[in-house]
């Protein structure tokens, strides 16, 4: 049974705790960067009352300072855990998982991209406003490096294997507990960098401009603007209602070769808002199952494992997975990462390509009737309409790219496929003449779907709203490989649809 209770941290704490008699106090209020006077008074009151304590603190100094209460917490027989949130608990759990395949780590990078529709609390905005442009320390093995949040930027793509990635996003340095906690946990790491990518990007760039004003000394702090910032982030909204997080570690593998592993996660719709509190849920669930955290006060980076998160992810629209670099093997295996194993064997075989491969079968082709659709099909070399047309596809590897030559009856057309880079990172790019289409490789059940995300001509991005519409997927039918490609356009309707079965020759 849930019972509402009033608790005011600005009133005498011991009397309130004595009345409520909680097993654990979870401080999710903040902003922890603003707890200037009597910073840890709630922590001290909990220890004095022998009550366990958790917080979702996102301030690096606050989380680092919790260790001063370790001895008194041990004597009281309670646990005091700080920073029990995505940063640094989830990041630390991810690094431990990835570290198993990369014995020596040199750098750790982590990013978070919230959905523009997720809703952001005022205290979160107050925290960001308080440290934007202010000097913060992020530690490495050889030096203390001073950075200023929202004045350092990097662009990444959050791309779980087998799922549609987020758009290429600009991330800015933020002051989070990971900057210190991860450096302490892995002393050989030379650099820890954590960034956030608020959306839409126009608001992010406005925050960057404010941070630079703080850095050059024109304004002392952005804190007075926190109410305006809070209003803007919760009213100026557009884009996809999905958010994500990614962590990269770089170092050397067991053979001493440079390597990089990354973990990616995307949460659809409102489910992303639950991720920051999942560490608290995992700790309490483990406690109820008989695994109570050890007494003492510390940052919570070792209390939750990635398997605990994955158990909680399973009940929501959240997908995650691992990518490794340098990528080895055929193109599709590289891009799909650990999602490759989810494909039917017939689909895998068609893409297990080292040099050249030929496949034969039959296809049905339907053509659109609009004059512009006919012109487009003719220009691209698409086949004429027909049923049970003999089909042959030749796959050839050239300079790390795949050239596909398709022959339907007496008509042939070809394209070049390759791994995207830059804003097309983690996408499969297919070039037809001067047009290049960048597609997400989405594993859905037993199908591999190709979902258009970008298109360019001569390297220049074109508006996606003007792009052709496509429904393309690969699947297995018995031991055969089934393909389906349907291309249309709002102005013309159907352009072409070709579908059929192929069998790999010599297999």
GROMACS .gro file of C-alpha atoms in nm:
model
  507
    1UNK     CA    1   0.000   0.000   0.000
    2UNK     CA    2   0.125   0.346  -0.089
    3UNK     CA    3   0.075   0.627   0.161
    4UNK     CA    4   0.146   0.992   0.074
    5UNK     CA    5   0.356   1.180   0.327
    6UNK     CA    6   0.494   1.532   0.352
    7UNK     CA    7   0.867   1.569   0.410
    8UNK     CA    8   1.043   1.908   0.411
    9UNK     CA    9   1.420   1.908   0.412
   10UNK     CA   10   1.421   2.267   0.541
   11UNK     CA   11   1.240   2.170   0.863
   12UNK     CA   12   1.388   1.964   1.152
   13UNK     CA   13   1.475   1.630   0.996
   14UNK     CA   14   1.512   1.398   1.293
   15UNK     CA   15   1.154   1.455   1.411
   16UNK     CA   16   1.015   1.390   1.062
   17UNK     CA   17   1.219   1.070   1.026
   18UNK     CA   18   1.109   0.952   1.369
   19UNK     CA   19   0.745   0.999   1.270
   20UNK     CA   20   0.771   0.826   0.932
   21UNK     CA   21   1.015   0.551   1.038
   22UNK     CA   22   1.121   0.461   0.682
   23UNK     CA   23   1.349   0.168   0.596
   24UNK     CA   24   1.523   0.383   0.337
   25UNK     CA   25   1.516   0.747   0.229
   26UNK     CA   26   1.559   0.822  -0.142
   27UNK     CA   27   1.652   1.183  -0.215
   28UNK     CA   28   1.539   1.257  -0.571
   29UNK     CA   29   1.491   1.631  -0.531
   30UNK     CA   30   1.810   1.833  -0.582
   31UNK     CA   31   1.963   2.021  -0.739
   32UNK     CA   32   2.249   1.868  -0.542
   33UNK     CA   33   2.491   2.130  -0.676
   34UNK     CA   34   2.289   2.388  -0.475
   35UNK     CA   35   2.316   2.210  -0.139
   36UNK     CA   36   2.568   2.471  -0.023
   37UNK     CA   37   2.492   2.516   0.348
   38UNK     CA   38   2.467   2.194   0.545
   39UNK     CA   39   2.518   2.002   0.223
   40UNK     CA   40   2.482   1.658   0.379
   41UNK     CA   41   2.233   1.733   0.657
   42UNK     CA   42   1.982   1.475   0.530
   43UNK     CA   43   2.258   1.215   0.507
   44UNK     CA   44   2.369   1.290   0.862
   45UNK     CA   45   2.012   1.277   0.993
   46UNK     CA   46   1.955   0.936   0.829
   47UNK     CA   47   2.275   0.793   0.976
   48UNK     CA   48   2.189   0.931   1.321
   49UNK     CA   49   1.845   0.768   1.297
   50UNK     CA   50   1.995   0.442   1.159
   51UNK     CA   51   1.799   0.475   0.833
   52UNK     CA   52   1.941   0.365   0.499
   53UNK     CA   53   1.987   0.636   0.236
   54UNK     CA   54   1.994   0.659  -0.145
   55UNK     CA   55   2.006   0.963  -0.371
   56UNK     CA   56   1.989   1.038  -0.742
   57UNK     CA   57   2.259   1.305  -0.716
   58UNK     CA   58   2.408   1.422  -1.045
   59UNK     CA   59   2.668   1.659  -0.896
   60UNK     CA   60   3.025   1.521  -0.910
   61UNK     CA   61   3.140   1.703  -0.595
   62UNK     CA   62   2.836   1.593  -0.394
   63UNK     CA   63   2.881   1.226  -0.487
   64UNK     CA   64   3.256   1.231  -0.427
   65UNK     CA   65   3.206   1.391  -0.083
   66UNK     CA   66   2.971   1.119   0.043
   67UNK     CA   67   3.269   0.902   0.135
   68UNK     CA   68   3.343   1.117   0.441
   69UNK     CA   69   3.049   0.948   0.615
   70UNK     CA   70   3.168   0.594   0.548
   71UNK     CA   71   3.292   0.520   0.900
   72UNK     CA   72   2.987   0.660   1.079
   73UNK     CA   73   2.753   0.474   0.839
   74UNK     CA   74   2.935   0.149   0.911
   75UNK     CA   75   2.908   0.207   1.284
   76UNK     CA   76   2.534   0.273   1.246
   77UNK     CA   77   2.492  -0.039   1.032
   78UNK     CA   78   2.330   0.143   0.738
   79UNK     CA   79   2.416   0.191   0.374
   80UNK     CA   80   2.449   0.541   0.230
   81UNK     CA   81   2.470   0.532  -0.150
   82UNK     CA   82   2.504   0.842  -0.366
   83UNK     CA   83   2.465   0.897  -0.740
   84UNK     CA   84   2.216   0.611  -0.774
   85UNK     CA   85   2.118   0.698  -1.130
   86UNK     CA   86   2.219   0.639  -1.491
   87UNK     CA   87   2.533   0.844  -1.430
   88UNK     CA   88   2.744   0.683  -1.281
   89UNK     CA   89   2.569   0.353  -1.191
   90UNK     CA   90   2.461   0.245  -1.541
   91UNK     CA   91   2.782   0.370  -1.703
   92UNK     CA   92   2.994   0.179  -1.450
   93UNK     CA   93   2.791  -0.139  -1.505
   94UNK     CA   94   2.840  -0.104  -1.882
   95UNK     CA   95   3.215  -0.048  -1.848
   96UNK     CA   96   3.245  -0.361  -1.634
   97UNK     CA   97   3.060  -0.562  -1.900
   98UNK     CA   98   3.272  -0.425  -2.188
   99UNK     CA   99   3.595  -0.446  -1.987
  100UNK     CA  100   3.575  -0.827  -2.000
  101UNK     CA  101   3.669  -0.816  -2.371
  102UNK     CA  102   3.909  -0.524  -2.348
  103UNK     CA  103   4.162  -0.581  -2.066
  104UNK     CA  104   4.330  -0.240  -2.090
  105UNK     CA  105   4.115   0.073  -2.108
  106UNK     CA  106   4.253   0.414  -2.197
  107UNK     CA  107   3.940   0.628  -2.249
  108UNK     CA  108   3.576   0.615  -2.147
  109UNK     CA  109   3.310   0.822  -2.322
  110UNK     CA  110   2.941   0.826  -2.239
  111UNK     CA  111   2.650   1.025  -2.380
  112UNK     CA  112   2.282   1.066  -2.310
  113UNK     CA  113   2.021   1.203  -2.550
  114UNK     CA  114   1.683   1.262  -2.385
  115UNK     CA  115   1.365   1.272  -2.590
  116UNK     CA  116   1.247   1.629  -2.655
  117UNK     CA  117   0.905   1.518  -2.527
  118UNK     CA  118   1.024   1.351  -2.207
  119UNK     CA  119   0.967   1.650  -1.980
  120UNK     CA  120   1.250   1.788  -1.766
  121UNK     CA  121   1.211   1.887  -1.402
  122UNK     CA  122   1.296   2.237  -1.283
  123UNK     CA  123   1.565   2.112  -1.045
  124UNK     CA  124   1.744   1.937  -1.331
  125UNK     CA  125   1.747   2.263  -1.524
  126UNK     CA  126   1.866   2.454  -1.216
  127UNK     CA  127   2.154   2.209  -1.184
  128UNK     CA  128   2.255   2.254  -1.549
  129UNK     CA  129   2.229   2.632  -1.524
  130UNK     CA  130   2.449   2.634  -1.214
  131UNK     CA  131   2.746   2.460  -1.377
  132UNK     CA  132   2.721   2.555  -1.748
  133UNK     CA  133   3.046   2.732  -1.838
  134UNK     CA  134   3.192   2.683  -1.490
  135UNK     CA  135   3.525   2.501  -1.452
  136UNK     CA  136   3.496   2.135  -1.350
  137UNK     CA  137   3.766   1.875  -1.309
  138UNK     CA  138   3.761   1.543  -1.487
  139UNK     CA  139   4.044   1.320  -1.383
  140UNK     CA  140   4.283   1.097  -1.569
  141UNK     CA  141   4.584   0.885  -1.476
  142UNK     CA  142   4.842   1.146  -1.564
  143UNK     CA  143   4.672   1.481  -1.501
  144UNK     CA  144   4.373   1.670  -1.374
  145UNK     CA  145   4.208   1.824  -1.678
  146UNK     CA  146   3.982   2.124  -1.633
  147UNK     CA  147   3.683   2.148  -1.861
  148UNK     CA  148   3.383   2.375  -1.884
  149UNK     CA  149   3.043   2.212  -1.942
  150UNK     CA  150   2.866   2.297  -2.268
  151UNK     CA  151   3.182   2.446  -2.422
  152UNK     CA  152   3.321   2.112  -2.546
  153UNK     CA  153   3.125   1.924  -2.812
  154UNK     CA  154   3.133   1.595  -2.997
  155UNK     CA  155   2.891   1.434  -3.241
  156UNK     CA  156   2.787   1.071  -3.205
  157UNK     CA  157   2.517   0.831  -3.320
  158UNK     CA  158   2.339   0.617  -3.062
  159UNK     CA  159   2.277   0.294  -3.252
  160UNK     CA  160   2.180  -0.032  -3.079
  161UNK     CA  161   2.248  -0.324  -3.316
  162UNK     CA  162   1.938  -0.429  -3.506
  163UNK     CA  163   1.737  -0.115  -3.419
  164UNK     CA  164   1.678   0.219  -3.592
  165UNK     CA  165   1.942   0.457  -3.447
  166UNK     CA  166   1.886   0.804  -3.316
  167UNK     CA  167   1.973   1.086  -3.549
  168UNK     CA  168   2.339   1.194  -3.541
  169UNK     CA  169   2.345   1.412  -3.229
  170UNK     CA  170   2.572   1.685  -3.095
  171UNK     CA  171   2.670   1.625  -2.732
  172UNK     CA  172   2.827   1.871  -2.490
  173UNK     CA  173   3.039   1.804  -2.182
  174UNK     CA  174   2.836   1.789  -1.858
  175UNK     CA  175   2.936   1.780  -1.491
  176UNK     CA  176   2.830   1.438  -1.367
  177UNK     CA  177   2.971   1.200  -1.102
  178UNK     CA  178   3.129   0.978  -1.369
  179UNK     CA  179   3.407   1.230  -1.426
  180UNK     CA  180   3.552   1.139  -1.087
  181UNK     CA  181   3.393   0.807  -0.996
  182UNK     CA  182   3.496   0.622  -1.314
  183UNK     CA  183   3.850   0.765  -1.296
  184UNK     CA  184   3.879   0.637  -0.940
  185UNK     CA  185   3.738   0.294  -1.029
  186UNK     CA  186   3.970   0.250  -1.328
  187UNK     CA  187   4.295   0.436  -1.237
  188UNK     CA  188   4.466   0.351  -1.569
  189UNK     CA  189   4.202   0.539  -1.769
  190UNK     CA  190   4.352   0.858  -1.907
  191UNK     CA  191   4.034   1.041  -1.994
  192UNK     CA  192   3.666   1.026  -1.901
  193UNK     CA  193   3.425   1.237  -2.107
  194UNK     CA  194   3.048   1.251  -2.057
  195UNK     CA  195   2.810   1.450  -2.275
  196UNK     CA  196   2.442   1.535  -2.304
  197UNK     CA  197   2.252   1.610  -2.623
  198UNK     CA  198   1.940   1.814  -2.540
  199UNK     CA  199   1.683   1.841  -2.817
  200UNK     CA  200   1.583   2.024  -3.024
  201UNK     CA  201   1.933   2.132  -3.119
  202UNK     CA  202   1.841   2.501  -3.137
  203UNK     CA  203   1.790   2.503  -2.758
  204UNK     CA  204   2.113   2.313  -2.711
  205UNK     CA  205   2.300   2.577  -2.912
  206UNK     CA  206   2.140   2.853  -2.706
  207UNK     CA  207   2.270   2.683  -2.391
  208UNK     CA  208   2.614   2.657  -2.550
  209UNK     CA  209   2.611   3.031  -2.622
  210UNK     CA  210   2.521   3.101  -2.258
  211UNK     CA  211   2.801   2.874  -2.135
  212UNK     CA  212   3.052   3.068  -2.343
  213UNK     CA  213   2.927   3.393  -2.193
  214UNK     CA  214   3.004   3.246  -1.851
  215UNK     CA  215   3.348   3.126  -1.959
  216UNK     CA  216   3.458   3.464  -2.095
  217UNK     CA  217   3.325   3.639  -1.784
  218UNK     CA  218   3.041   3.841  -1.933
  219UNK     CA  219   2.795   3.676  -1.693
  220UNK     CA  220   2.866   3.506  -1.361
  221UNK     CA  221   2.618   3.220  -1.392
  222UNK     CA  222   2.318   3.103  -1.592
  223UNK     CA  223   2.125   3.026  -1.272
  224UNK     CA  224   1.902   3.336  -1.300
  225UNK     CA  225   1.786   3.203  -1.639
  226UNK     CA  226   1.684   2.863  -1.503
  227UNK     CA  227   1.305   2.939  -1.502
  228UNK     CA  228   1.321   3.057  -1.866
  229UNK     CA  229   1.531   2.753  -1.962
  230UNK     CA  230   1.282   2.523  -1.790
  231UNK     CA  231   0.991   2.679  -1.977
  232UNK     CA  232   1.172   2.657  -2.312
  233UNK     CA  233   1.279   2.291  -2.283
  234UNK     CA  234   0.924   2.187  -2.194
  235UNK     CA  235   0.745   2.394  -2.460
  236UNK     CA  236   0.978   2.410  -2.762
  237UNK     CA  237   0.955   2.051  -2.885
  238UNK     CA  238   0.991   1.866  -3.211
  239UNK     CA  239   1.160   1.554  -3.342
  240UNK     CA  240   1.127   1.188  -3.250
  241UNK     CA  241   0.983   1.084  -2.914
  242UNK     CA  242   1.272   0.854  -2.828
  243UNK     CA  243   1.588   0.893  -2.628
  244UNK     CA  244   1.910   0.703  -2.588
  245UNK     CA  245   2.241   0.649  -2.418
  246UNK     CA  246   2.576   0.508  -2.529
  247UNK     CA  247   2.911   0.425  -2.371
  248UNK     CA  248   3.241   0.368  -2.553
  249UNK     CA  249   3.563   0.226  -2.409
  250UNK     CA  250   3.890   0.233  -2.601
  251UNK     CA  251   4.213   0.051  -2.525
  252UNK     CA  252   4.396  -0.265  -2.626
  253UNK     CA  253   4.273  -0.622  -2.652
  254UNK     CA  254   4.439  -0.935  -2.512
  255UNK     CA  255   4.682  -0.935  -2.809
  256UNK     CA  256   4.782  -0.574  -2.751
  257UNK     CA  257   4.596  -0.440  -3.056
  258UNK     CA  258   4.395  -0.115  -3.041
  259UNK     CA  259   4.024  -0.185  -3.004
  260UNK     CA  260   3.698  -0.014  -2.915
  261UNK     CA  261   3.375  -0.153  -2.773
  262UNK     CA  262   3.050   0.037  -2.730
  263UNK     CA  263   2.711  -0.023  -2.571
  264UNK     CA  264   2.401   0.150  -2.707
  265UNK     CA  265   2.047   0.185  -2.572
  266UNK     CA  266   1.730   0.347  -2.708
  267UNK     CA  267   1.407   0.397  -2.514
  268UNK     CA  268   1.091   0.463  -2.710
  269UNK     CA  269   0.826   0.717  -2.607
  270UNK     CA  270   0.785   0.782  -2.236
  271UNK     CA  271   0.988   0.479  -2.126
  272UNK     CA  272   1.314   0.674  -2.127
  273UNK     CA  273   1.199   0.876  -1.826
  274UNK     CA  274   1.212   0.560  -1.612
  275UNK     CA  275   1.578   0.479  -1.677
  276UNK     CA  276   1.733   0.725  -1.425
  277UNK     CA  277   1.540   0.566  -1.136
  278UNK     CA  278   1.607   0.205  -1.237
  279UNK     CA  279   1.923   0.182  -1.026
  280UNK     CA  280   1.717   0.261  -0.716
  281UNK     CA  281   1.458   0.002  -0.818
  282UNK     CA  282   1.730  -0.260  -0.875
  283UNK     CA  283   1.895  -0.198  -0.536
  284UNK     CA  284   1.564  -0.221  -0.351
  285UNK     CA  285   1.456  -0.533  -0.544
  286UNK     CA  286   1.791  -0.699  -0.469
  287UNK     CA  287   1.757  -0.600  -0.103
  288UNK     CA  288   1.410  -0.755  -0.084
  289UNK     CA  289   1.558  -1.070  -0.241
  290UNK     CA  290   1.811  -1.091   0.045
  291UNK     CA  291   2.103  -0.902  -0.114
  292UNK     CA  292   2.125  -0.591   0.100
  293UNK     CA  293   2.406  -0.347   0.016
  294UNK     CA  294   2.699  -0.349   0.257
  295UNK     CA  295   2.699  -0.085   0.529
  296UNK     CA  296   2.900   0.229   0.465
  297UNK     CA  297   2.888   0.547   0.258
  298UNK     CA  298   3.008   0.554  -0.102
  299UNK     CA  299   2.925   0.630  -0.463
  300UNK     CA  300   2.695   0.354  -0.588
  301UNK     CA  301   2.900   0.252  -0.892
  302UNK     CA  302   2.945  -0.113  -0.784
  303UNK     CA  303   2.594  -0.186  -0.654
  304UNK     CA  304   2.408  -0.267  -0.978
  305UNK     CA  305   2.511  -0.484  -1.272
  306UNK     CA  306   2.399  -0.451  -1.632
  307UNK     CA  307   2.193  -0.770  -1.599
  308UNK     CA  308   1.984  -0.591  -1.332
  309UNK     CA  309   1.912  -0.312  -1.581
  310UNK     CA  310   1.836  -0.558  -1.859
  311UNK     CA  311   1.578  -0.725  -1.639
  312UNK     CA  312   1.406  -0.389  -1.594
  313UNK     CA  313   1.446  -0.298  -1.964
  314UNK     CA  314   1.259  -0.614  -2.061
  315UNK     CA  315   0.927  -0.476  -1.939
  316UNK     CA  316   0.953  -0.160  -2.147
  317UNK     CA  317   1.015  -0.046  -2.506
  318UNK     CA  318   1.391  -0.033  -2.452
  319UNK     CA  319   1.652  -0.200  -2.672
  320UNK     CA  320   2.026  -0.225  -2.615
  321UNK     CA  321   2.330  -0.399  -2.758
  322UNK     CA  322   2.705  -0.399  -2.810
  323UNK     CA  323   2.920  -0.295  -3.106
  324UNK     CA  324   3.291  -0.364  -3.153
  325UNK     CA  325   3.564  -0.196  -3.356
  326UNK     CA  326   3.765  -0.259  -3.564
  327UNK     CA  327   3.474  -0.425  -3.741
  328UNK     CA  328   3.559  -0.756  -3.901
  329UNK     CA  329   3.374  -0.985  -4.140
  330UNK     CA  330   3.119  -0.916  -4.413
  331UNK     CA  331   2.946  -0.579  -4.435
  332UNK     CA  332   2.610  -0.683  -4.292
  333UNK     CA  333   2.771  -0.866  -4.000
  334UNK     CA  334   2.976  -0.555  -3.920
  335UNK     CA  335   2.677  -0.323  -3.916
  336UNK     CA  336   2.445  -0.556  -3.725
  337UNK     CA  337   2.691  -0.634  -3.445
  338UNK     CA  338   2.547  -0.876  -3.192
  339UNK     CA  339   2.206  -0.856  -3.367
  340UNK     CA  340   2.353  -1.066  -3.650
  341UNK     CA  341   2.286  -1.382  -3.449
  342UNK     CA  342   1.911  -1.307  -3.455
  343UNK     CA  343   1.886  -1.348  -3.833
  344UNK     CA  344   1.761  -1.671  -3.991
  345UNK     CA  345   2.040  -1.888  -4.131
  346UNK     CA  346   1.923  -1.837  -4.491
  347UNK     CA  347   1.960  -1.460  -4.453
  348UNK     CA  348   2.302  -1.493  -4.289
  349UNK     CA  349   2.428  -1.717  -4.570
  350UNK     CA  350   2.328  -1.466  -4.837
  351UNK     CA  351   2.548  -1.203  -4.669
  352UNK     CA  352   2.846  -1.420  -4.577
  353UNK     CA  353   3.048  -1.265  -4.853
  354UNK     CA  354   3.430  -1.269  -4.873
  355UNK     CA  355   3.493  -1.214  -5.243
  356UNK     CA  356   3.207  -1.296  -5.479
  357UNK     CA  357   2.878  -1.480  -5.453
  358UNK     CA  358   2.601  -1.569  -5.699
  359UNK     CA  359   2.238  -1.644  -5.621
  360UNK     CA  360   1.955  -1.753  -5.850
  361UNK     CA  361   1.579  -1.783  -5.819
  362UNK     CA  362   1.255  -1.629  -5.939
  363UNK     CA  363   1.088  -1.294  -5.888
  364UNK     CA  364   0.760  -1.112  -5.939
  365UNK     CA  365   0.780  -0.749  -6.054
  366UNK     CA  366   0.506  -0.484  -6.044
  367UNK     CA  367   0.555  -0.141  -6.202
  368UNK     CA  368   0.372   0.184  -6.135
  369UNK     CA  369   0.161   0.340  -6.409
  370UNK     CA  370   0.219   0.711  -6.344
  371UNK     CA  371   0.433   0.865  -6.621
  372UNK     CA  372   0.684   0.998  -6.368
  373UNK     CA  373   0.699   0.659  -6.198
  374UNK     CA  374   0.772   0.495  -6.535
  375UNK     CA  375   1.042   0.753  -6.606
  376UNK     CA  376   1.205   0.698  -6.267
  377UNK     CA  377   1.198   0.319  -6.309
  378UNK     CA  378   1.354   0.347  -6.655
  379UNK     CA  379   1.630   0.580  -6.532
  380UNK     CA  380   1.720   0.345  -6.244
  381UNK     CA  381   1.716   0.039  -6.472
  382UNK     CA  382   1.439  -0.137  -6.280
  383UNK     CA  383   1.295  -0.450  -6.449
  384UNK     CA  384   0.972  -0.469  -6.643
  385UNK     CA  385   0.659  -0.611  -6.481
  386UNK     CA  386   0.607  -0.985  -6.483
  387UNK     CA  387   0.562  -1.302  -6.281
  388UNK     CA  388   0.802  -1.590  -6.217
  389UNK     CA  389   1.083  -1.402  -6.388
  390UNK     CA  390   1.423  -1.574  -6.369
  391UNK     CA  391   1.632  -1.376  -6.120
  392UNK     CA  392   2.005  -1.372  -6.065
  393UNK     CA  393   2.203  -1.157  -5.821
  394UNK     CA  394   2.582  -1.128  -5.814
  395UNK     CA  395   2.748  -0.990  -5.501
  396UNK     CA  396   3.110  -0.873  -5.532
  397UNK     CA  397   3.340  -0.717  -5.273
  398UNK     CA  398   3.545  -0.423  -5.396
  399UNK     CA  399   3.759  -0.204  -5.166
  400UNK     CA  400   3.553  -0.301  -4.864
  401UNK     CA  401   3.225  -0.227  -5.041
  402UNK     CA  402   2.971  -0.460  -5.196
  403UNK     CA  403   2.854  -0.425  -5.556
  404UNK     CA  404   2.515  -0.587  -5.619
  405UNK     CA  405   2.420  -0.666  -5.980
  406UNK     CA  406   2.059  -0.778  -6.019
  407UNK     CA  407   1.928  -0.943  -6.337
  408UNK     CA  408   1.557  -0.997  -6.388
  409UNK     CA  409   1.489  -1.159  -6.724
  410UNK     CA  410   1.679  -0.951  -6.976
  411UNK     CA  411   1.711  -0.638  -6.760
  412UNK     CA  412   1.988  -0.566  -6.510
  413UNK     CA  413   2.069  -0.287  -6.266
  414UNK     CA  414   2.337  -0.248  -6.001
  415UNK     CA  415   2.412  -0.060  -5.681
  416UNK     CA  416   2.696  -0.021  -5.436
  417UNK     CA  417   2.652  -0.082  -5.062
  418UNK     CA  418   2.887   0.036  -4.786
  419UNK     CA  419   2.897   0.133  -4.419
  420UNK     CA  420   2.791   0.492  -4.354
  421UNK     CA  421   3.004   0.747  -4.172
  422UNK     CA  422   2.953   1.090  -4.020
  423UNK     CA  423   2.580   1.164  -4.000
  424UNK     CA  424   2.517   0.825  -4.162
  425UNK     CA  425   2.716   0.634  -3.900
  426UNK     CA  426   2.579   0.283  -3.824
  427UNK     CA  427   2.359   0.299  -4.136
  428UNK     CA  428   2.381   0.088  -4.450
  429UNK     CA  429   2.435   0.316  -4.748
  430UNK     CA  430   2.331   0.214  -5.099
  431UNK     CA  431   2.436   0.420  -5.399
  432UNK     CA  432   2.244   0.430  -5.726
  433UNK     CA  433   2.429   0.666  -5.956
  434UNK     CA  434   2.438   1.012  -5.797
  435UNK     CA  435   2.187   0.921  -5.524
  436UNK     CA  436   2.284   0.754  -5.197
  437UNK     CA  437   2.027   0.616  -4.955
  438UNK     CA  438   2.125   0.557  -4.590
  439UNK     CA  439   1.913   0.291  -4.421
  440UNK     CA  440   1.878   0.157  -4.068
  441UNK     CA  441   1.908  -0.220  -4.040
  442UNK     CA  442   1.624  -0.327  -3.810
  443UNK     CA  443   1.585  -0.687  -3.696
  444UNK     CA  444   1.215  -0.746  -3.636
  445UNK     CA  445   1.126  -1.102  -3.550
  446UNK     CA  446   1.271  -1.315  -3.830
  447UNK     CA  447   1.295  -1.025  -4.075
  448UNK     CA  448   1.574  -0.782  -4.155
  449UNK     CA  449   1.407  -0.454  -4.245
  450UNK     CA  450   1.584  -0.166  -4.420
  451UNK     CA  451   1.439   0.168  -4.306
  452UNK     CA  452   1.535   0.485  -4.493
  453UNK     CA  453   1.685   0.751  -4.263
  454UNK     CA  454   1.877   0.986  -4.497
  455UNK     CA  455   1.940   1.044  -4.866
  456UNK     CA  456   2.199   1.254  -5.045
  457UNK     CA  457   2.314   1.354  -5.390
  458UNK     CA  458   2.681   1.432  -5.448
  459UNK     CA  459   2.718   1.414  -5.069
  460UNK     CA  460   2.459   1.688  -5.011
  461UNK     CA  461   2.173   1.590  -4.779
  462UNK     CA  462   1.825   1.615  -4.928
  463UNK     CA  463   1.498   1.669  -4.736
  464UNK     CA  464   1.367   1.335  -4.615
  465UNK     CA  465   1.011   1.448  -4.682
  466UNK     CA  466   1.093   1.448  -5.055
  467UNK     CA  467   1.254   1.104  -5.054
  468UNK     CA  468   1.100   0.798  -5.216
  469UNK     CA  469   0.911   0.574  -4.974
  470UNK     CA  470   1.036   0.219  -4.944
  471UNK     CA  471   0.934  -0.104  -4.780
  472UNK     CA  472   1.227  -0.341  -4.796
  473UNK     CA  473   1.295  -0.655  -4.599
  474UNK     CA  474   1.474  -0.988  -4.613
  475UNK     CA  475   1.351  -1.312  -4.458
  476UNK     CA  476   1.375  -1.689  -4.486
  477UNK     CA  477   1.126  -1.923  -4.648
  478UNK     CA  478   1.241  -2.273  -4.567
  479UNK     CA  479   1.604  -2.287  -4.678
  480UNK     CA  480   1.553  -2.011  -4.936
  481UNK     CA  481   1.621  -1.639  -4.906
  482UNK     CA  482   1.313  -1.418  -4.953
  483UNK     CA  483   1.346  -1.055  -5.060
  484UNK     CA  484   1.084  -0.782  -5.089
  485UNK     CA  485   1.152  -0.428  -5.217
  486UNK     CA  486   0.871  -0.180  -5.281
  487UNK     CA  487   0.952   0.177  -5.387
  488UNK     CA  488   0.698   0.454  -5.423
  489UNK     CA  489   0.669   0.831  -5.399
  490UNK     CA  490   0.385   1.055  -5.276
  491UNK     CA  491   0.381   1.231  -5.613
  492UNK     CA  492   0.368   0.919  -5.831
  493UNK     CA  493   0.243   0.631  -5.620
  494UNK     CA  494   0.413   0.297  -5.684
  495UNK     CA  495   0.737   0.307  -5.883
  496UNK     CA  496   0.840  -0.059  -5.862
  497UNK     CA  497   0.795  -0.362  -5.641
  498UNK     CA  498   1.014  -0.668  -5.687
  499UNK     CA  499   0.997  -0.971  -5.461
  500UNK     CA  500   1.097  -1.333  -5.482
  501UNK     CA  501   1.318  -1.620  -5.365
  502UNK     CA  502   1.689  -1.677  -5.412
  503UNK     CA  503   1.922  -1.969  -5.341
  504UNK     CA  504   2.294  -1.928  -5.303
  505UNK     CA  505   2.481  -2.114  -5.575
  506UNK     CA  506   2.726  -2.378  -5.464
  507UNK     CA  507   2.569  -2.408  -5.117
   0.00000   0.00000   0.00000
